[in-house]
Short mmCIF file of N, CA, C and O in Angstrom, two decimals:
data_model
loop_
_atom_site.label_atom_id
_atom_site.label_comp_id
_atom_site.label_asym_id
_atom_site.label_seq_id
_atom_site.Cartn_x
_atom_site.Cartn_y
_atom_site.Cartn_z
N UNK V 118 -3.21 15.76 22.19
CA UNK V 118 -3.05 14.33 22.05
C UNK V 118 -1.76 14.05 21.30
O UNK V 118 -1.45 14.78 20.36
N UNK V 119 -0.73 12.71 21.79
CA UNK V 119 0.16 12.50 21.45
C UNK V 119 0.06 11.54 20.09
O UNK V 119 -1.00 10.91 20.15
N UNK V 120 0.69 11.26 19.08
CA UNK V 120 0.87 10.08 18.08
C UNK V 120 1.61 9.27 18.82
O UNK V 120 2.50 9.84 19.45
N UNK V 121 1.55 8.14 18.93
CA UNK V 121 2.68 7.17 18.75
C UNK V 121 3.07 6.62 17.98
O UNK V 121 2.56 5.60 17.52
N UNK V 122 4.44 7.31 17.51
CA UNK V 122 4.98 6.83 16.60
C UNK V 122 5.32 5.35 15.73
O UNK V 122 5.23 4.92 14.58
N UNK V 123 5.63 5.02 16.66
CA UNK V 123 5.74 3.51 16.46
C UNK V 123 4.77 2.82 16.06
O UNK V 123 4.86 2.21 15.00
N UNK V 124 3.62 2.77 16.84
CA UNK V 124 2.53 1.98 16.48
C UNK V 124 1.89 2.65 15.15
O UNK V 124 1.32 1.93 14.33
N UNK V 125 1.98 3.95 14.98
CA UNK V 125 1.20 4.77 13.80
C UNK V 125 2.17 3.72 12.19
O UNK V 125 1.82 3.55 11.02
N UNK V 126 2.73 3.52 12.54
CA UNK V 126 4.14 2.76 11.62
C UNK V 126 3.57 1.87 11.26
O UNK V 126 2.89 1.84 10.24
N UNK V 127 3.78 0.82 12.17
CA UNK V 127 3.51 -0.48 12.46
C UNK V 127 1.75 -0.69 11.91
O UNK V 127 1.28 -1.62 11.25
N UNK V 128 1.19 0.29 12.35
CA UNK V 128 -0.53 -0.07 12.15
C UNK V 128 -0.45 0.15 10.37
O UNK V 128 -0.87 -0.74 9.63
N UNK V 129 -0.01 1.10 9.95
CA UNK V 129 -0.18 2.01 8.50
C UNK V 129 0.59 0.45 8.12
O UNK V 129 -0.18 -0.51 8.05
N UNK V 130 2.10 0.18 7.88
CA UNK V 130 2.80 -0.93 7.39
C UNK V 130 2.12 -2.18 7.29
O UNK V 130 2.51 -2.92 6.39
N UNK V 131 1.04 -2.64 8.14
CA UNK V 131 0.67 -4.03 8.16
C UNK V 131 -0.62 -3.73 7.51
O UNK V 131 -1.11 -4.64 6.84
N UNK V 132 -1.16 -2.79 7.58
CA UNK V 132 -2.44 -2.49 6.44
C UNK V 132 -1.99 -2.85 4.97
O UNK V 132 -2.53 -3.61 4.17
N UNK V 133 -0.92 -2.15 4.85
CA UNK V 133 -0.30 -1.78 3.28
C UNK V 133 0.39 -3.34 2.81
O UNK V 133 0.62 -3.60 1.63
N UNK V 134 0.66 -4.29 3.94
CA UNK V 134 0.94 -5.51 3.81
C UNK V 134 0.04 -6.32 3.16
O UNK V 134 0.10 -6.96 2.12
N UNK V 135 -1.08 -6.10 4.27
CA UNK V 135 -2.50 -6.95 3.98
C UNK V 135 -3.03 -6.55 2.48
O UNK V 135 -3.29 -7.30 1.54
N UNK V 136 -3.08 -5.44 2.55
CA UNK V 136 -4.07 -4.74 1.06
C UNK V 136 -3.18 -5.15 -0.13
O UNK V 136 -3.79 -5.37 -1.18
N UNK V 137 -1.79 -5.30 -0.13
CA UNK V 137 -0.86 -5.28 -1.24
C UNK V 137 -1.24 -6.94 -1.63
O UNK V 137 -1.69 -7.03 -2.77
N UNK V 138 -1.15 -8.10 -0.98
CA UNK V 138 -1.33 -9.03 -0.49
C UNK V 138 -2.51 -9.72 -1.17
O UNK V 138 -2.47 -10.76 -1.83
N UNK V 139 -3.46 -9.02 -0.90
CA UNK V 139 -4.84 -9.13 -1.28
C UNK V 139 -4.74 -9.12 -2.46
O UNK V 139 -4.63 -10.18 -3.07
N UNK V 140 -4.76 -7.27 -3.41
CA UNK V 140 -4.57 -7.02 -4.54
C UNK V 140 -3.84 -8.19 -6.06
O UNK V 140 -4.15 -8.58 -7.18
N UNK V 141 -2.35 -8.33 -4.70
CA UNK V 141 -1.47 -9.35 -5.79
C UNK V 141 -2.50 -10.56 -5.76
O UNK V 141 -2.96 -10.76 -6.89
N UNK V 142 -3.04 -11.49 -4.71
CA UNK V 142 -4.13 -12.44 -5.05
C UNK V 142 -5.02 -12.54 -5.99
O UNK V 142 -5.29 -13.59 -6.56
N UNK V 143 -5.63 -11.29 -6.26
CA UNK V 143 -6.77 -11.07 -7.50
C UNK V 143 -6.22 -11.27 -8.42
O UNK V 143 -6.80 -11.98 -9.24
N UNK V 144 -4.86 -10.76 -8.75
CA UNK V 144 -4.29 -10.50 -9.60
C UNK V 144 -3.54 -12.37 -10.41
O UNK V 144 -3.70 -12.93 -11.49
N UNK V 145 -2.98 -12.61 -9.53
CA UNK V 145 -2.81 -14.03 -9.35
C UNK V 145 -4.21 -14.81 -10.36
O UNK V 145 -4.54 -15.14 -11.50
N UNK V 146 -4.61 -14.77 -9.06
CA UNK V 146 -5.90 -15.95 -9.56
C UNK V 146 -6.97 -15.26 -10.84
O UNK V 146 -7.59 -16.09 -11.51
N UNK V 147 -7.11 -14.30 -11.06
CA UNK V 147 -8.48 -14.13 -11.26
C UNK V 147 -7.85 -12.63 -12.54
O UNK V 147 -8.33 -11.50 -12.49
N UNK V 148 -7.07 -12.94 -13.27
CA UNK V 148 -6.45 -11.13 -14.00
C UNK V 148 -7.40 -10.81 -14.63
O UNK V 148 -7.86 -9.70 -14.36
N UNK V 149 -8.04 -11.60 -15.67
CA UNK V 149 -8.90 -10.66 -16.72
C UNK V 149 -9.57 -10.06 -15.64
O UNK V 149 -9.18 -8.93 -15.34
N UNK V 150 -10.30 -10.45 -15.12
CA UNK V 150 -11.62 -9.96 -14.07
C UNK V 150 -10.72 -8.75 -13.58
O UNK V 150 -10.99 -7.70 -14.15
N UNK V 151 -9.63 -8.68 -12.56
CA UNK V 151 -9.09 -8.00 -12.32
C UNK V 151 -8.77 -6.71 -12.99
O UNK V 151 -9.01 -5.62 -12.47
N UNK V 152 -8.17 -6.90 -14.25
CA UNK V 152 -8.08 -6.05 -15.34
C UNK V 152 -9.31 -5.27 -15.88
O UNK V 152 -9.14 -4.15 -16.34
N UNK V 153 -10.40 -5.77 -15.84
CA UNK V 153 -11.40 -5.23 -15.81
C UNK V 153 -11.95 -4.59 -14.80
O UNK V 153 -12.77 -3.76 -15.19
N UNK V 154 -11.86 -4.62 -13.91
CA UNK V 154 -12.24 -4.04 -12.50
C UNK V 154 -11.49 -2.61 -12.71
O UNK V 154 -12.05 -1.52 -12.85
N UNK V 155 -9.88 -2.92 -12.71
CA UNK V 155 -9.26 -1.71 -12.26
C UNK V 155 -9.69 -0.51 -13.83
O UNK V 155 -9.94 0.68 -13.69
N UNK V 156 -9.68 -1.20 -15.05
CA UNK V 156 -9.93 -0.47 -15.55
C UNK V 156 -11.17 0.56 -15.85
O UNK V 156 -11.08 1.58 -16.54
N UNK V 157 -12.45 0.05 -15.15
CA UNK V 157 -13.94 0.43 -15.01
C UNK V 157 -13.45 1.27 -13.57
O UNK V 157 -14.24 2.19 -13.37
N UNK V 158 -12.59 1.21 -12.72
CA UNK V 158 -12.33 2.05 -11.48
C UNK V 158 -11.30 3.00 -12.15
O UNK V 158 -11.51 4.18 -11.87
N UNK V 159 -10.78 2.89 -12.54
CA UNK V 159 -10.17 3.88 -13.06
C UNK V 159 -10.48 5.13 -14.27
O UNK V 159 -9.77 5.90 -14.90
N UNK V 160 -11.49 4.94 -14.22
CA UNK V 160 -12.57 6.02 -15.55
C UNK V 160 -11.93 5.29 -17.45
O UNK V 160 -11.37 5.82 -18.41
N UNK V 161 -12.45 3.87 -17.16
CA UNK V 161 -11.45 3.50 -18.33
C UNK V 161 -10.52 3.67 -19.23
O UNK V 161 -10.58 3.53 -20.45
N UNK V 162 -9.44 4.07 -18.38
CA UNK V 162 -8.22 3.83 -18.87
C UNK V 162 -7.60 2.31 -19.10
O UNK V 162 -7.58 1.65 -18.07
N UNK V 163 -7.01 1.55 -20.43
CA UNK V 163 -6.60 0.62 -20.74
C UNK V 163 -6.11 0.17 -19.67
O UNK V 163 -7.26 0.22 -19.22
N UNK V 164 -5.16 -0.47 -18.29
CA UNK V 164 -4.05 -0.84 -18.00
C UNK V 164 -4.01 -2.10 -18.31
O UNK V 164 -3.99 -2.72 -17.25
N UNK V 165 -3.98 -2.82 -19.22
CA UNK V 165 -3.78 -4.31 -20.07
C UNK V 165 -2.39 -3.81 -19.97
O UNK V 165 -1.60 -4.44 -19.26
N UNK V 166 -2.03 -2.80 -20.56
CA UNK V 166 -0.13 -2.82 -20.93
C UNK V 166 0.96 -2.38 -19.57
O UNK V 166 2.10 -1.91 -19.55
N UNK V 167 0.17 -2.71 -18.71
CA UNK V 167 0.70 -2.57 -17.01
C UNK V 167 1.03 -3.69 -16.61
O UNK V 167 2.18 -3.77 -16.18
N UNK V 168 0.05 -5.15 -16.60
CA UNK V 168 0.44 -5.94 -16.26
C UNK V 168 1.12 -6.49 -16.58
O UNK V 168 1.27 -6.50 -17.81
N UNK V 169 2.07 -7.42 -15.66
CA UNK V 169 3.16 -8.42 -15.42
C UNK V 169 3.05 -9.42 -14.95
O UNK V 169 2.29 -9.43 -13.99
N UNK V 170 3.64 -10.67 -15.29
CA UNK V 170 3.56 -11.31 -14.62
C UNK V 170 4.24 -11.74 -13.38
O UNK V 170 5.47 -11.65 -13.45
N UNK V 171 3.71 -12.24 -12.10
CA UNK V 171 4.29 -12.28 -10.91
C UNK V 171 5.31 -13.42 -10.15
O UNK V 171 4.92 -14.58 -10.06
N UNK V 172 6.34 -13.11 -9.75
CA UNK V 172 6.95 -14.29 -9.37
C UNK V 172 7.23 -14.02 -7.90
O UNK V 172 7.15 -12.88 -7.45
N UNK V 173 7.57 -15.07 -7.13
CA UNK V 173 7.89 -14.99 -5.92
C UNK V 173 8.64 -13.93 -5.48
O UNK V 173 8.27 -13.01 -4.75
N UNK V 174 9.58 -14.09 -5.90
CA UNK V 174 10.46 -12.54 -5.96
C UNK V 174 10.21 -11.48 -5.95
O UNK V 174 10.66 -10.77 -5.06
N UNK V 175 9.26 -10.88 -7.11
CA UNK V 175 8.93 -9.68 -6.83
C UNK V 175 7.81 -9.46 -6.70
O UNK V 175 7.35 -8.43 -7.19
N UNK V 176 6.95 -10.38 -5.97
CA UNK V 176 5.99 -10.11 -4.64
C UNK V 176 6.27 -10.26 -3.33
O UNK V 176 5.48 -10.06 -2.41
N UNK V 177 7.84 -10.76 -3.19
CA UNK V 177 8.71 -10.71 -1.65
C UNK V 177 8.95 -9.11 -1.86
O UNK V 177 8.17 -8.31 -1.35
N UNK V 178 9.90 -8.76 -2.52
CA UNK V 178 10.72 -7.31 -2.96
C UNK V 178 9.06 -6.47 -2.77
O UNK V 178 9.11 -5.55 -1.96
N UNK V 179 8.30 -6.60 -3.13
CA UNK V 179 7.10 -5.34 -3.16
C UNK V 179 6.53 -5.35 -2.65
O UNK V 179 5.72 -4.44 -2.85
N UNK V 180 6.13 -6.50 -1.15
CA UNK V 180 5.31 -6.67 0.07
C UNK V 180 6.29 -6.03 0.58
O UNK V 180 5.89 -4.87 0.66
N UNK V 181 7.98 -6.13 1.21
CA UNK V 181 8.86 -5.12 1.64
C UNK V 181 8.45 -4.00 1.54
O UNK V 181 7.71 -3.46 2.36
N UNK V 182 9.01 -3.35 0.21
CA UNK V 182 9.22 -2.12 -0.02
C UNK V 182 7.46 -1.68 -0.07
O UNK V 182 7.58 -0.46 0.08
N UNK V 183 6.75 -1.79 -0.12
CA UNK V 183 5.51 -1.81 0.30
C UNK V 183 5.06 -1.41 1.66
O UNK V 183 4.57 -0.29 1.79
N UNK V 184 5.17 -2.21 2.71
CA UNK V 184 5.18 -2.57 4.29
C UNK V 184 6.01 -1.15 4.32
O UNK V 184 5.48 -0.04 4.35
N UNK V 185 7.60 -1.43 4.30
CA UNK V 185 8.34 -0.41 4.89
C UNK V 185 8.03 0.89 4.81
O UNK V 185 8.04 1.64 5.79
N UNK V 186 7.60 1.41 3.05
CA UNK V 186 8.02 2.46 2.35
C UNK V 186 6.49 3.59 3.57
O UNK V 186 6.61 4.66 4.17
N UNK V 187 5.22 2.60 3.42
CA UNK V 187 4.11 3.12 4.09
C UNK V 187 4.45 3.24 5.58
O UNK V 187 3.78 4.04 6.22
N UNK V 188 5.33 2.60 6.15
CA UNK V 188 5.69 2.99 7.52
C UNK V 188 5.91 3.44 7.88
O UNK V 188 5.55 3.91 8.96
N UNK V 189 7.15 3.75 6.83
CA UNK V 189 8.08 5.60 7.00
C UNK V 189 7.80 6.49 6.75
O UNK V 189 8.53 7.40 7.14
N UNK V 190 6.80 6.80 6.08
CA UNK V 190 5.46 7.70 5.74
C UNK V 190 4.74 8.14 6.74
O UNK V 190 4.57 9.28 7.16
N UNK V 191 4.14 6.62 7.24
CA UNK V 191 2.83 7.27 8.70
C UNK V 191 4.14 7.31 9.69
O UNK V 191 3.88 7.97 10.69
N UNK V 192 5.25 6.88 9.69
CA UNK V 192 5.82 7.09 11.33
C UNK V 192 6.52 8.97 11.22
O UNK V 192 6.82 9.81 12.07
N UNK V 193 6.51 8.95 10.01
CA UNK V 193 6.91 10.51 10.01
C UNK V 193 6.38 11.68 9.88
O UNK V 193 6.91 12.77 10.06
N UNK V 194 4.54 11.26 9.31
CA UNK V 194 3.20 11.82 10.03
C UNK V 194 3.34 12.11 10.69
O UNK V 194 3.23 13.30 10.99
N UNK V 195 3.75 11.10 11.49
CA UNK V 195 2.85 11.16 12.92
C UNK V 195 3.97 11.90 13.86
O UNK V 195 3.64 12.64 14.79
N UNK V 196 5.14 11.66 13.55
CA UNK V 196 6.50 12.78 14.11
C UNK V 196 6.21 14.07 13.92
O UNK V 196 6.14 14.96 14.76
N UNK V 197 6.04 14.12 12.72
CA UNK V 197 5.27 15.54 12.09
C UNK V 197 3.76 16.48 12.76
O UNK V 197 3.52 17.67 12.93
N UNK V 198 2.96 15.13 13.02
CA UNK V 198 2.13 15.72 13.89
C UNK V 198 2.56 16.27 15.06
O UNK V 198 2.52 17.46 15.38
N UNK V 199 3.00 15.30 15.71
CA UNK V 199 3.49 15.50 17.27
C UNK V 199 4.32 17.04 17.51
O UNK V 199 4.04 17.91 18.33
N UNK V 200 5.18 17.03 16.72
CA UNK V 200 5.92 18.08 16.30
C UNK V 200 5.23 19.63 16.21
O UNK V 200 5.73 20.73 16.42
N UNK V 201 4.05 19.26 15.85
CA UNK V 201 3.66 20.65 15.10
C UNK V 201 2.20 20.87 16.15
O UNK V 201 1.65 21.96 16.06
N UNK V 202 1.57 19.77 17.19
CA UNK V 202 0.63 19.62 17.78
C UNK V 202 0.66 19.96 19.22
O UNK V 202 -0.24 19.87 20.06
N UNK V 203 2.56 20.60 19.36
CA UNK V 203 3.15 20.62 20.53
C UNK V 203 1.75 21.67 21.29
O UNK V 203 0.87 22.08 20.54
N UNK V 204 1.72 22.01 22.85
CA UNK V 204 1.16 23.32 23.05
C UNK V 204 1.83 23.72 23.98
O UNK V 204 2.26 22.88 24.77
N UNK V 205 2.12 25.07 24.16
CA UNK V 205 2.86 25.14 25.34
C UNK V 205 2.11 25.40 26.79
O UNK V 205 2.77 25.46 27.83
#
C-alpha cells in the first residue's frame, strides 16, 4: 500500500489546526479551569508559570507554525514510509 503524501500532510496539518485552536479556546475563555486540567493530566506538575497571555498574533504565528510544522512531519512519514514499504 501506497501513502499519499500530500493528503497524509494536509489530513495530519488540519488536525493540528483544529486541536491547537480548540486548546487556545479553553485557554482563552476558561484558564484557571484549564490550568487545572492540564496540571491533574500532567501527574501534577505546577504549569501556572507557563502561561501567557494570548494575542492575535501569536495565535496567528502558532496556528502556522503549528499546521505547517505537523505537515512536514506526516508528509515525510509518509515519504519515509513509501520509501521503505517499496517491494520489489
Amino acid at each position: 500500500m501506497k501513502l499519499d503524501v500530500r493528503a497524509a500532510a494536509l489530513a495530519a496539518g488540519s488536525i493540528a489546526v483544529l486541536v491547537y485552536a480548540l486548546c487556545t479556546a479553553f485557554c482563552v475563555l476558561v484558564p484557571e479551569s484549564t490550568l487545572v486540567y492540564v496540571t491533574t493530566v500532567l501527574f501534577h506538575i505546577d504549569v501556572s508559570g507557563l502561561y501567557r497571555q494570548m494575542t492575535w498574533g501569536s495565535f496567528v504565528v502558532s496556528l502556522v507554525g503549528w499546521g505547517l510544522g505537523t505537515a512536514v512531519v506526516s508528509g515525510a512519514m509518509a515519504w519515509l514510509y513509501n520509501r521503505l514499504a517499496r517491494t520489489e
